[in-house]
XYZ file of N, CA, C and O in Angstrom:
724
model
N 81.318 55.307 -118.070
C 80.918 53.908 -118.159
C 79.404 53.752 -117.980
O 78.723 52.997 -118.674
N 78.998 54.416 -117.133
C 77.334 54.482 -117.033
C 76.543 55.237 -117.911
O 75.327 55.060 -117.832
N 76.914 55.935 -118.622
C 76.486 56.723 -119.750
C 76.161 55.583 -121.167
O 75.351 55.693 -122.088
N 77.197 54.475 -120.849
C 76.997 53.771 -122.540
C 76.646 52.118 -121.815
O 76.706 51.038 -122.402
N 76.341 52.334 -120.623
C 75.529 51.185 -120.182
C 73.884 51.517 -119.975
O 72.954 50.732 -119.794
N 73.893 52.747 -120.056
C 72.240 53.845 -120.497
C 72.174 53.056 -122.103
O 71.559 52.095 -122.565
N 72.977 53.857 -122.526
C 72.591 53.515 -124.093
C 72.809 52.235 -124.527
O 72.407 52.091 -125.682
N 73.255 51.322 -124.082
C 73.155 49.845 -124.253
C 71.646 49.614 -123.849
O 70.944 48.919 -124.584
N 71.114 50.194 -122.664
C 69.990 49.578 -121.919
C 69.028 49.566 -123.006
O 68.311 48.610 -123.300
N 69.069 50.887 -123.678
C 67.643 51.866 -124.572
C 67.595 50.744 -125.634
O 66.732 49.951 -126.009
N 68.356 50.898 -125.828
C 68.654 50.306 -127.253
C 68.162 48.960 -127.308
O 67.592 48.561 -128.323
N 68.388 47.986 -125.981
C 68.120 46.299 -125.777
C 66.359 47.286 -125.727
O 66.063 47.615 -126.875
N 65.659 47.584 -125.042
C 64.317 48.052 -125.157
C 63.666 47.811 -126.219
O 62.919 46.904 -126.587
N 64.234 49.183 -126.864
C 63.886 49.051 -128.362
C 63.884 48.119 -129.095
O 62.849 47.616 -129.532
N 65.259 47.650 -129.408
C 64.895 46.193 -130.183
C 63.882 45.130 -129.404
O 63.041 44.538 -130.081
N 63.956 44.939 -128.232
C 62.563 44.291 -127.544
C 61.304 44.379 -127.924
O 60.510 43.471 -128.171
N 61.094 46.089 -127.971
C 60.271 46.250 -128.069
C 59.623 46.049 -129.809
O 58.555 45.490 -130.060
N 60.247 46.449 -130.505
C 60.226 45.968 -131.677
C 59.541 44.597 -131.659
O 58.331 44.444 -131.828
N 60.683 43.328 -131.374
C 60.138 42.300 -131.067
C 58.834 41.781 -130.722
O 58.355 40.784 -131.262
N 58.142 42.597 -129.638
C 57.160 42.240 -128.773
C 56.186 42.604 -130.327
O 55.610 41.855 -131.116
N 56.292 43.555 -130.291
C 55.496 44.209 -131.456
C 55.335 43.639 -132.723
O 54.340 43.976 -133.363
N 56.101 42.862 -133.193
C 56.214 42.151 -134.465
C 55.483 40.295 -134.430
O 55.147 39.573 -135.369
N 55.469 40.057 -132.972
C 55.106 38.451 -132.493
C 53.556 38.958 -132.167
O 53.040 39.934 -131.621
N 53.037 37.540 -132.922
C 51.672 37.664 -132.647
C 51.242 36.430 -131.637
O 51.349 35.220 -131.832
N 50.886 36.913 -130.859
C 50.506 36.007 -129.528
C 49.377 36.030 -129.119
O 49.110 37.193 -128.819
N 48.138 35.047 -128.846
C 47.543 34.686 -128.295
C 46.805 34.982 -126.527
O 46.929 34.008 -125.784
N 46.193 36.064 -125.998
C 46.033 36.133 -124.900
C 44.650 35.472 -124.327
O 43.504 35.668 -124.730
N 45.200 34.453 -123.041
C 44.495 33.833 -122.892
C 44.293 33.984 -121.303
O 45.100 33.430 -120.557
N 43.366 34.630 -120.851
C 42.994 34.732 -119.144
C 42.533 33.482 -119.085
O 41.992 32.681 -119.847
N 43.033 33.549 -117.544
C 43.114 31.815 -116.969
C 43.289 32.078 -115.252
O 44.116 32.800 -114.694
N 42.224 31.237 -114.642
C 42.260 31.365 -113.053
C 43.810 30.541 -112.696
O 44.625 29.921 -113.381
N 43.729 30.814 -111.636
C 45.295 29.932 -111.429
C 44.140 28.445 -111.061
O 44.527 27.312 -111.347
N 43.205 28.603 -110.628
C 42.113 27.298 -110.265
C 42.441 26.290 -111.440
O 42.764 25.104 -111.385
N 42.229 27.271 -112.694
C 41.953 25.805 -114.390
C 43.215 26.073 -114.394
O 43.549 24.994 -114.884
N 44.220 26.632 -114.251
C 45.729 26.686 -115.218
C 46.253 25.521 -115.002
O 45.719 25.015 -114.015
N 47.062 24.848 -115.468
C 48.327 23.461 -115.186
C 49.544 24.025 -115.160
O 50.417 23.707 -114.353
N 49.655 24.831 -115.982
C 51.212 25.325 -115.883
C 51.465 26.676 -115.817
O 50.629 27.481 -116.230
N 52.999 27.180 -115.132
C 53.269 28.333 -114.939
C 54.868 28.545 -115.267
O 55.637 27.586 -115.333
N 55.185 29.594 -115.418
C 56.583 29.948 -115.543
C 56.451 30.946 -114.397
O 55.470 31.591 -114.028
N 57.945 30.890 -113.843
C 58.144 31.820 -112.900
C 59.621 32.515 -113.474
O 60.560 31.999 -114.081
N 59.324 34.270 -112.880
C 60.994 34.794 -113.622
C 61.420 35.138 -111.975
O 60.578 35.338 -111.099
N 62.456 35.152 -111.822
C 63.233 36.298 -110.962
C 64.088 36.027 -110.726
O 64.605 34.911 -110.768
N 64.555 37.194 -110.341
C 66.429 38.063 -110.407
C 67.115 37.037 -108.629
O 66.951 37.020 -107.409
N 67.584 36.636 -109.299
C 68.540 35.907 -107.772
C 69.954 37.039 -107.622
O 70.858 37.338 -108.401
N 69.648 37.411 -106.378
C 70.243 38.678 -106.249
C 71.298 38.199 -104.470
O 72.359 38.702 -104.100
N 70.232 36.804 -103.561
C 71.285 36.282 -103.177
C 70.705 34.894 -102.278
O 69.954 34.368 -103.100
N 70.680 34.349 -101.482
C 70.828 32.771 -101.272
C 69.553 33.106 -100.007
O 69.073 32.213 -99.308
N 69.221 34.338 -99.930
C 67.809 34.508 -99.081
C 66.609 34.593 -99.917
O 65.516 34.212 -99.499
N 66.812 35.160 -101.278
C 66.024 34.953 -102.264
C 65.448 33.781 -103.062
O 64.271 33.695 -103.415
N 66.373 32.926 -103.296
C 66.999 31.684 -103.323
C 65.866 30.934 -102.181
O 64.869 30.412 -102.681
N 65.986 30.902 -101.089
C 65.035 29.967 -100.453
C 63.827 30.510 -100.223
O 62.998 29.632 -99.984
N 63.304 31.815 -100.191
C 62.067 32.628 -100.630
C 61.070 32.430 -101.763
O 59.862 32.640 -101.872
N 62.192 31.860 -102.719
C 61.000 31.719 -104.193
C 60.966 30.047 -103.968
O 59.971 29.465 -104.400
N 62.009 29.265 -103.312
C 61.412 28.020 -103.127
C 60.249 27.629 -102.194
O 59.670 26.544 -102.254
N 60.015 28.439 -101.485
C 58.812 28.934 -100.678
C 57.468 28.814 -101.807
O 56.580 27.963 -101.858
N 57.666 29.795 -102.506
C 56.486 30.692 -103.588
C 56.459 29.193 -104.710
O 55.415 28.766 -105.203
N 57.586 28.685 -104.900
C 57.500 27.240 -105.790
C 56.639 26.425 -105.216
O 55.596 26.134 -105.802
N 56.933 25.935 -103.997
C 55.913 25.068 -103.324
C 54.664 25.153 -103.396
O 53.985 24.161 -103.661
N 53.862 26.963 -103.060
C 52.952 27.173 -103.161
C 52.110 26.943 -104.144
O 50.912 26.680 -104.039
N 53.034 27.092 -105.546
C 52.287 27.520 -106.666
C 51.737 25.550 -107.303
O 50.839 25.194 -108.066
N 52.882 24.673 -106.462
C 52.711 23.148 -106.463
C 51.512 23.059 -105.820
O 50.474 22.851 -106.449
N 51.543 23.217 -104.430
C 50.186 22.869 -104.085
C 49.115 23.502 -104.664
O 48.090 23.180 -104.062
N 48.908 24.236 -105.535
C 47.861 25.115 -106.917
C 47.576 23.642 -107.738
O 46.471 23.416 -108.231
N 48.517 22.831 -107.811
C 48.306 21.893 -108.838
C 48.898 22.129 -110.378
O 48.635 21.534 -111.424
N 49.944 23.410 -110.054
C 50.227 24.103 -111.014
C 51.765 23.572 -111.640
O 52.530 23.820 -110.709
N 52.474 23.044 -112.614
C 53.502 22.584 -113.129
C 54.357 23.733 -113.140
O 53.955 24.698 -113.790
N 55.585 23.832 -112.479
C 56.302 25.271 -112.601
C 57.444 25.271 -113.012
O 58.328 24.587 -112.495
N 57.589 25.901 -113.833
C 59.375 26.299 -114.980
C 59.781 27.276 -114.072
O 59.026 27.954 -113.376
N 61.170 27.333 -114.103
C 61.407 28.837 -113.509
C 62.452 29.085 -113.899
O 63.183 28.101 -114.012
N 63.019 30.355 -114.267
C 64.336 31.411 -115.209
C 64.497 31.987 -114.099
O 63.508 32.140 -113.382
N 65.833 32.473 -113.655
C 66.485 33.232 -112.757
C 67.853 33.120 -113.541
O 68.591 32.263 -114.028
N 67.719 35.044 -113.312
C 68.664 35.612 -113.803
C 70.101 36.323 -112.507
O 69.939 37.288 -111.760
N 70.941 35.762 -112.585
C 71.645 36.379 -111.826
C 72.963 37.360 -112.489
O 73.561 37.051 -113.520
N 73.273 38.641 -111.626
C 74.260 39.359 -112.322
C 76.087 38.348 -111.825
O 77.228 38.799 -111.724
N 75.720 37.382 -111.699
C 77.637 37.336 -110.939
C 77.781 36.661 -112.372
O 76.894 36.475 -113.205
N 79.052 36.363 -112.435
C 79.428 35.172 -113.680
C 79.426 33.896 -113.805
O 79.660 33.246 -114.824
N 79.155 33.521 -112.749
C 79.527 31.814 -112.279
C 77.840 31.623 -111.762
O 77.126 32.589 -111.491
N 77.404 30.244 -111.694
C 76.329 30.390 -111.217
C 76.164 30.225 -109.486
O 76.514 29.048 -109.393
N 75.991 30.467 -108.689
C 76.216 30.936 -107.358
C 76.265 29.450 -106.647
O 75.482 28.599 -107.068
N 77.077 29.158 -105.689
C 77.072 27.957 -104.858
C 75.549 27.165 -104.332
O 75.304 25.968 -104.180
N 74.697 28.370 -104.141
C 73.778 27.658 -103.366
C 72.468 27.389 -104.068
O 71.433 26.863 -103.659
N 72.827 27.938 -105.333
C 71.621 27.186 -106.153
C 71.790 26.209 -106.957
O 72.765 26.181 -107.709
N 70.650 25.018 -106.924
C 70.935 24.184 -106.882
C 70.010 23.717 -107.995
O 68.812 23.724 -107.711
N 70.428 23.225 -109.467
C 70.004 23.190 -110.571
C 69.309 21.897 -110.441
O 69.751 20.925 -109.829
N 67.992 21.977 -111.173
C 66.804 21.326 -111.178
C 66.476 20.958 -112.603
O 66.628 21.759 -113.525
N 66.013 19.702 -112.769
C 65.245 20.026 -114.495
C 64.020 20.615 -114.460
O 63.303 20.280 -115.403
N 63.239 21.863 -113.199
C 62.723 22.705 -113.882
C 62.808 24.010 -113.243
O 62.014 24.938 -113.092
N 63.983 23.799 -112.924
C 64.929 25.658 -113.076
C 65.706 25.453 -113.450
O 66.341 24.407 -113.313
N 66.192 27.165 -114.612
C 66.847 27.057 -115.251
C 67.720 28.838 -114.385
O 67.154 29.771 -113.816
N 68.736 28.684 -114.585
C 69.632 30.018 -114.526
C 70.849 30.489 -115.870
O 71.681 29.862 -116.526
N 70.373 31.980 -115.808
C 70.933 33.084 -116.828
C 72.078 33.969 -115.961
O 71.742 34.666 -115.004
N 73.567 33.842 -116.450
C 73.860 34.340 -115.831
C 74.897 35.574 -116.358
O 75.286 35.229 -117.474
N 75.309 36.472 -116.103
C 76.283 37.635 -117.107
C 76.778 37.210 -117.992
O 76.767 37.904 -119.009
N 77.388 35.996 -118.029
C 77.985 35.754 -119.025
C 77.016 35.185 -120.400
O 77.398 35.155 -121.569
N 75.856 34.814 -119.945
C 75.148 33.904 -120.991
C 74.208 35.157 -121.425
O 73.011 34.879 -121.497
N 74.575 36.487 -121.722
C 74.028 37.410 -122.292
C 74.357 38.412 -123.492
O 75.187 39.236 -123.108
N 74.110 38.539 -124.350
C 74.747 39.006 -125.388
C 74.797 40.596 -125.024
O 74.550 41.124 -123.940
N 75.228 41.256 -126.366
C 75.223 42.925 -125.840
C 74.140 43.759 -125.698
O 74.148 44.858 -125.142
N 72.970 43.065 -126.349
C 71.259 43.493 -126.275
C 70.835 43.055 -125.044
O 69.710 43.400 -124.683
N 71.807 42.054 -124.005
C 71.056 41.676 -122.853
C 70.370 40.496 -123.341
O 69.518 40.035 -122.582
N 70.549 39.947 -124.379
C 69.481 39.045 -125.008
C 70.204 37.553 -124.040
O 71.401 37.445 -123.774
N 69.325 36.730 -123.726
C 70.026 35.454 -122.896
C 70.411 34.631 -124.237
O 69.700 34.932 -125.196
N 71.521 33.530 -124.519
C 71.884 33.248 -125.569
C 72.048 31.591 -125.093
O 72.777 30.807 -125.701
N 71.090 31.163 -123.692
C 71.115 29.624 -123.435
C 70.410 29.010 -124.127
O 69.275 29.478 -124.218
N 70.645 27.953 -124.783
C 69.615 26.879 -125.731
C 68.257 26.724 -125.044
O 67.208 26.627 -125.681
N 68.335 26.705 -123.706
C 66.690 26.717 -123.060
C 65.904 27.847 -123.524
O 64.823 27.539 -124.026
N 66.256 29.366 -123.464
C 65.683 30.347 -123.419
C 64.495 29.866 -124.511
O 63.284 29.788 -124.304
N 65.229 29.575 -125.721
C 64.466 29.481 -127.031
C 63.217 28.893 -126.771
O 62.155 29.404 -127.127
N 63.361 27.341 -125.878
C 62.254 26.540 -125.495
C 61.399 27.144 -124.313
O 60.420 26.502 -123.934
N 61.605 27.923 -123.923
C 61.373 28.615 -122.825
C 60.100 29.464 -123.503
O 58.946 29.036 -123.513
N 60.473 30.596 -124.001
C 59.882 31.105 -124.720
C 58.992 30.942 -125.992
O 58.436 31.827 -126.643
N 58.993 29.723 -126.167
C 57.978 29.228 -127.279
C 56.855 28.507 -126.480
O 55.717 28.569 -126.946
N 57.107 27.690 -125.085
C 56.282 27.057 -124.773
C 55.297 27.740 -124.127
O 55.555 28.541 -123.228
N 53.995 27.455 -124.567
C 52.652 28.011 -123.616
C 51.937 27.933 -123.046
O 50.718 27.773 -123.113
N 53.036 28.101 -121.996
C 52.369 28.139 -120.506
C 51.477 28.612 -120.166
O 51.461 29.765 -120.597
N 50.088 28.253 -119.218
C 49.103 29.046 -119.128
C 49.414 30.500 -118.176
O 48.802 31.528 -118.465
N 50.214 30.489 -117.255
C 50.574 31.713 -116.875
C 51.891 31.825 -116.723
O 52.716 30.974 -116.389
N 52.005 32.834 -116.970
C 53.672 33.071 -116.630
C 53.799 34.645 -115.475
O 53.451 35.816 -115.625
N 54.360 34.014 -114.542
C 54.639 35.302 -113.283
C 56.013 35.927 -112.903
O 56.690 35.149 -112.232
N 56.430 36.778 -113.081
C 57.430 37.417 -113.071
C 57.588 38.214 -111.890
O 56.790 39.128 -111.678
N 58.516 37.974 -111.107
C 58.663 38.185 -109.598
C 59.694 39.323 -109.539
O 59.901 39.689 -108.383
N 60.419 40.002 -110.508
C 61.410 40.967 -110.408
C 60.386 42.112 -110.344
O 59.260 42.356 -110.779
N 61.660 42.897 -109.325
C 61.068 44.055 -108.154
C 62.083 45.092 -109.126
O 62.089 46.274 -108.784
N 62.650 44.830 -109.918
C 63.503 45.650 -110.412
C 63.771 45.836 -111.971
O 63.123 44.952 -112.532
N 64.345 46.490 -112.766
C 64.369 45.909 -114.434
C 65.624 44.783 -114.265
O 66.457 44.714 -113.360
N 65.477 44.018 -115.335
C 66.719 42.791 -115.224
C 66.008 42.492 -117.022
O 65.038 41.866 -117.451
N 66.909 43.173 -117.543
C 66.258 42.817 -119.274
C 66.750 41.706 -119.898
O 66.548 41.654 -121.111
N 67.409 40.701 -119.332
C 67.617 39.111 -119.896
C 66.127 38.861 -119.006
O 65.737 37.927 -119.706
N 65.430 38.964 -118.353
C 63.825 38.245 -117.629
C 62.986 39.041 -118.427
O 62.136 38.447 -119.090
N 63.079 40.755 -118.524
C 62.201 41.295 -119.449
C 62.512 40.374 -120.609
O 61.946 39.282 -120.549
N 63.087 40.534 -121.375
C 63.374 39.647 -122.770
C 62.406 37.747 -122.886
O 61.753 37.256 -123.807
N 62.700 37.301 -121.757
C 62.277 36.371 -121.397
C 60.444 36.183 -121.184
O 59.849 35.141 -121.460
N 59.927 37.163 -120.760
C 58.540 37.703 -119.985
C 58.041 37.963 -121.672
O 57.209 37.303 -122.295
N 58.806 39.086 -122.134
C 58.470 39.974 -123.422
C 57.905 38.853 -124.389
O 56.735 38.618 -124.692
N 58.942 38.300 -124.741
C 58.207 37.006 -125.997
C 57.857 35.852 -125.684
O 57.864 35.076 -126.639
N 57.511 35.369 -124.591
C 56.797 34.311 -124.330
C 55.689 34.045 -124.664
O 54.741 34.773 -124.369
N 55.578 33.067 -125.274
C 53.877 32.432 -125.527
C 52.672 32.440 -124.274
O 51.496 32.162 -124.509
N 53.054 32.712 -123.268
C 52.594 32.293 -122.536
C 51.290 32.767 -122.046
O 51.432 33.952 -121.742
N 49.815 32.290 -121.786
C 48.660 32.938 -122.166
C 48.126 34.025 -121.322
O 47.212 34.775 -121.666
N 48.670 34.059 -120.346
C 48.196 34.877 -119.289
C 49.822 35.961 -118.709
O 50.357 35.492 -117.705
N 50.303 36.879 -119.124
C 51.504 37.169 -118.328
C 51.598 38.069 -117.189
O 51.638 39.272 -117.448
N 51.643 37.671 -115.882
C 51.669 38.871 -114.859
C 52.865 39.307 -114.456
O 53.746 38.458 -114.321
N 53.270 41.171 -114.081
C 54.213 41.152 -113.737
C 54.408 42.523 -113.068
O 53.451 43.290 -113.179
N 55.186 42.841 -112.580
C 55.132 44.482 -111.980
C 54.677 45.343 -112.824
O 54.843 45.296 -114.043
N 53.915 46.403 -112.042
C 53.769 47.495 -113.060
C 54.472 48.602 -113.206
O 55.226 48.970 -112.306
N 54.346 49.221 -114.232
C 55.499 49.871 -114.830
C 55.129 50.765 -116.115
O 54.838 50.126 -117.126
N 55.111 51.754 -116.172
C 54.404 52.090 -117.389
C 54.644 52.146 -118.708
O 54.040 52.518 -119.714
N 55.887 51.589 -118.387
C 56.409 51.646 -119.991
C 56.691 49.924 -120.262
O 57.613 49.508 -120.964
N 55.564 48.930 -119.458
C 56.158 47.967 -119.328
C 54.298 46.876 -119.567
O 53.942 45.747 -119.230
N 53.453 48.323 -120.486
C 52.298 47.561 -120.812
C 52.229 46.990 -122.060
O 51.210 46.319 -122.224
N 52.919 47.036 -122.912
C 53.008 45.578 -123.520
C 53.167 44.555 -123.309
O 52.678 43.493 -123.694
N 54.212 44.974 -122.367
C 54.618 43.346 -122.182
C 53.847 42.694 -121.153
O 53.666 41.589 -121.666
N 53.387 42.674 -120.246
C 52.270 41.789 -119.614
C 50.663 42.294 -119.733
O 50.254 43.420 -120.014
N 49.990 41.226 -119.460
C 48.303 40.951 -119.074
C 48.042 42.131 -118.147
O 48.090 43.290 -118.560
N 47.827 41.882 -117.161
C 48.261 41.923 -115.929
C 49.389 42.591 -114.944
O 50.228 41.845 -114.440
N 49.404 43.644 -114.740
C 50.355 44.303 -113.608
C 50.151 44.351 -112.668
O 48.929 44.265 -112.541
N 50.927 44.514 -111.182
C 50.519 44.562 -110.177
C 51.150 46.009 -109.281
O 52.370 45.874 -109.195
N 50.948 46.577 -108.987
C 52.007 47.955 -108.024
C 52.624 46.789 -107.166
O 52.160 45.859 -106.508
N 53.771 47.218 -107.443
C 55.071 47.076 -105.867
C 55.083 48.132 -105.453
O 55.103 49.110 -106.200
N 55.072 48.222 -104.089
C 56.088 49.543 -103.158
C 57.222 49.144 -103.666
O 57.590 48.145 -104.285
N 57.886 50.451 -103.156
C 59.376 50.686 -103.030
C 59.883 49.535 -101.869
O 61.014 49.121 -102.123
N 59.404 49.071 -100.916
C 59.556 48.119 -99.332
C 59.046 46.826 -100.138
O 59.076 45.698 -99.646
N 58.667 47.055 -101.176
C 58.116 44.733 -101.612
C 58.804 44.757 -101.273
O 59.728 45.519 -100.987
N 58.343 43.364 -101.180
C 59.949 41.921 -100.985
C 59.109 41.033 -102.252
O 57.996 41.125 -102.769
N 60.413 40.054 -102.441
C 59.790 39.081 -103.320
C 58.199 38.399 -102.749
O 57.136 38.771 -103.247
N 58.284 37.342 -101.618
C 57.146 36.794 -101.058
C 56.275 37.623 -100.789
O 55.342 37.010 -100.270
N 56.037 38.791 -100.860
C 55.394 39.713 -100.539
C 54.396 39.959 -102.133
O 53.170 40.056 -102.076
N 54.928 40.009 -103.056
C 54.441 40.499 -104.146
C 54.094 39.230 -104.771
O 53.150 39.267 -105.561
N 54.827 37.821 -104.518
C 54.272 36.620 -104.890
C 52.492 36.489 -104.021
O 51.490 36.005 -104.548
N 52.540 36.782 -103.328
C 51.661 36.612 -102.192
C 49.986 37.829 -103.352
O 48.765 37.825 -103.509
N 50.820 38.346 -103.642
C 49.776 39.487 -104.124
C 48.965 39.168 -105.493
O 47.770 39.296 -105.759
N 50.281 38.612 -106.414
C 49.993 37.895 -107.574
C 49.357 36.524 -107.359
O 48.836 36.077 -108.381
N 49.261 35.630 -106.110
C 48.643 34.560 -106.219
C 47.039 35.012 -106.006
O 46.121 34.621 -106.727
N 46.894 35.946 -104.829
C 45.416 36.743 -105.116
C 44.999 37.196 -105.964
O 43.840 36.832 -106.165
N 45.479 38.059 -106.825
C 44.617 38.416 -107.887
C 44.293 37.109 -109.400
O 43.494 37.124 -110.336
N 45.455 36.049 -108.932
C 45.312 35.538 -110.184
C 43.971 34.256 -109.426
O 43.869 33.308 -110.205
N 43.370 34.151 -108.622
C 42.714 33.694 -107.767
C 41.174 34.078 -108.108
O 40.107 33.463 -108.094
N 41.566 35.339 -108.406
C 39.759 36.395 -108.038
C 39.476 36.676 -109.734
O 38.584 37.432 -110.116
N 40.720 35.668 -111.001
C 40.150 35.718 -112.532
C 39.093 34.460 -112.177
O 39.020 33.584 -111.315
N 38.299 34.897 -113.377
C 36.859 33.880 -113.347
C 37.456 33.434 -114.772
O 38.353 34.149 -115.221
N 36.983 32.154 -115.641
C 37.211 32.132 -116.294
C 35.593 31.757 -116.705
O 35.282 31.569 -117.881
């Protein structure tokens, strides 16, 4: 079973990557100082995370910054304690095709709109948020680093193996701090 959930993985990549490769996008560095808007990604993994990035939401409010946010969770149902917003949105196992591709009517709008930054908070791969991160318009994209993961963002940052989410939010609000525009 883990052998052809490998080769499912490669394969969603590839065609990604394809993707990334074929969209012509616009890169636009931007202090978080001038930006207005941001997208935020990450993996809700459980209801401590959940009030952690509402933490990192607040912050990025008092920036003056307008914030979307995608969270992807693996259960099927969307979890009791999150609590749907008109500007979070959640992806959840079931709303994923066999490429991993997210198949919610938002994604589409999600991904076309261009946002001046978009920050991606997964400590881990989660390829419905890669997918999400990958083709976004969005002008500035920061996100873990990874080496097979420089196309797809601006901007990388090292996680330890010990991040935590607020920890690496905390890291990405500094560096996006110390762009000049």
């Amino acid at each position: 079973m883990k052998i052809i959930q490998n080769i499912r993985e490669k394969f969603a990549k590839s065609f990604l990557l394809k993707q990334v490769n074929e969209k012509n996008r616009i890169q636009r560095p931007v202090s978080v100082q001038s930006a207005r808007t941001a997208a935020l990604l990450y993996y809700l993994s459980d209801e401590e995370i959940y009030k952690k990035v509402e933490v990192i939401i607040s912050r990025l409010t008092e920036l003056n910054l307008k914030v979307k946010v995608v969270c992807y969770t693996d259960q099927k149902i969307i979890p009791y304690y999150f609590i749907p917003k008109i500007s979070q949105d959640i992806i959840t196992v079931k709303d994923i095709n066999w490429r991993f591709q997210p198949q919610k009517p938002f994604v589409k709008e999600f991904i076309s709109t261009g946002y001046d930054i978009l920050i991606d908070l997964s400590l881990s791969d989660n390829l419905p948020l890669l997918y999400c991160a990958a083709l976004s318009n969005a002008g500035l994209k920061v996100g873990r680093y990874q080496e097979d993961h420089q196309l797809l963002y601006d901007l990388m940052i090292h996680a330890g193996p010990d991040e935590t989410i607020d920890s690496f939010a905390e890291q990405v609000i500094h560096y996006l701090r110390k762009i000049n525009n």
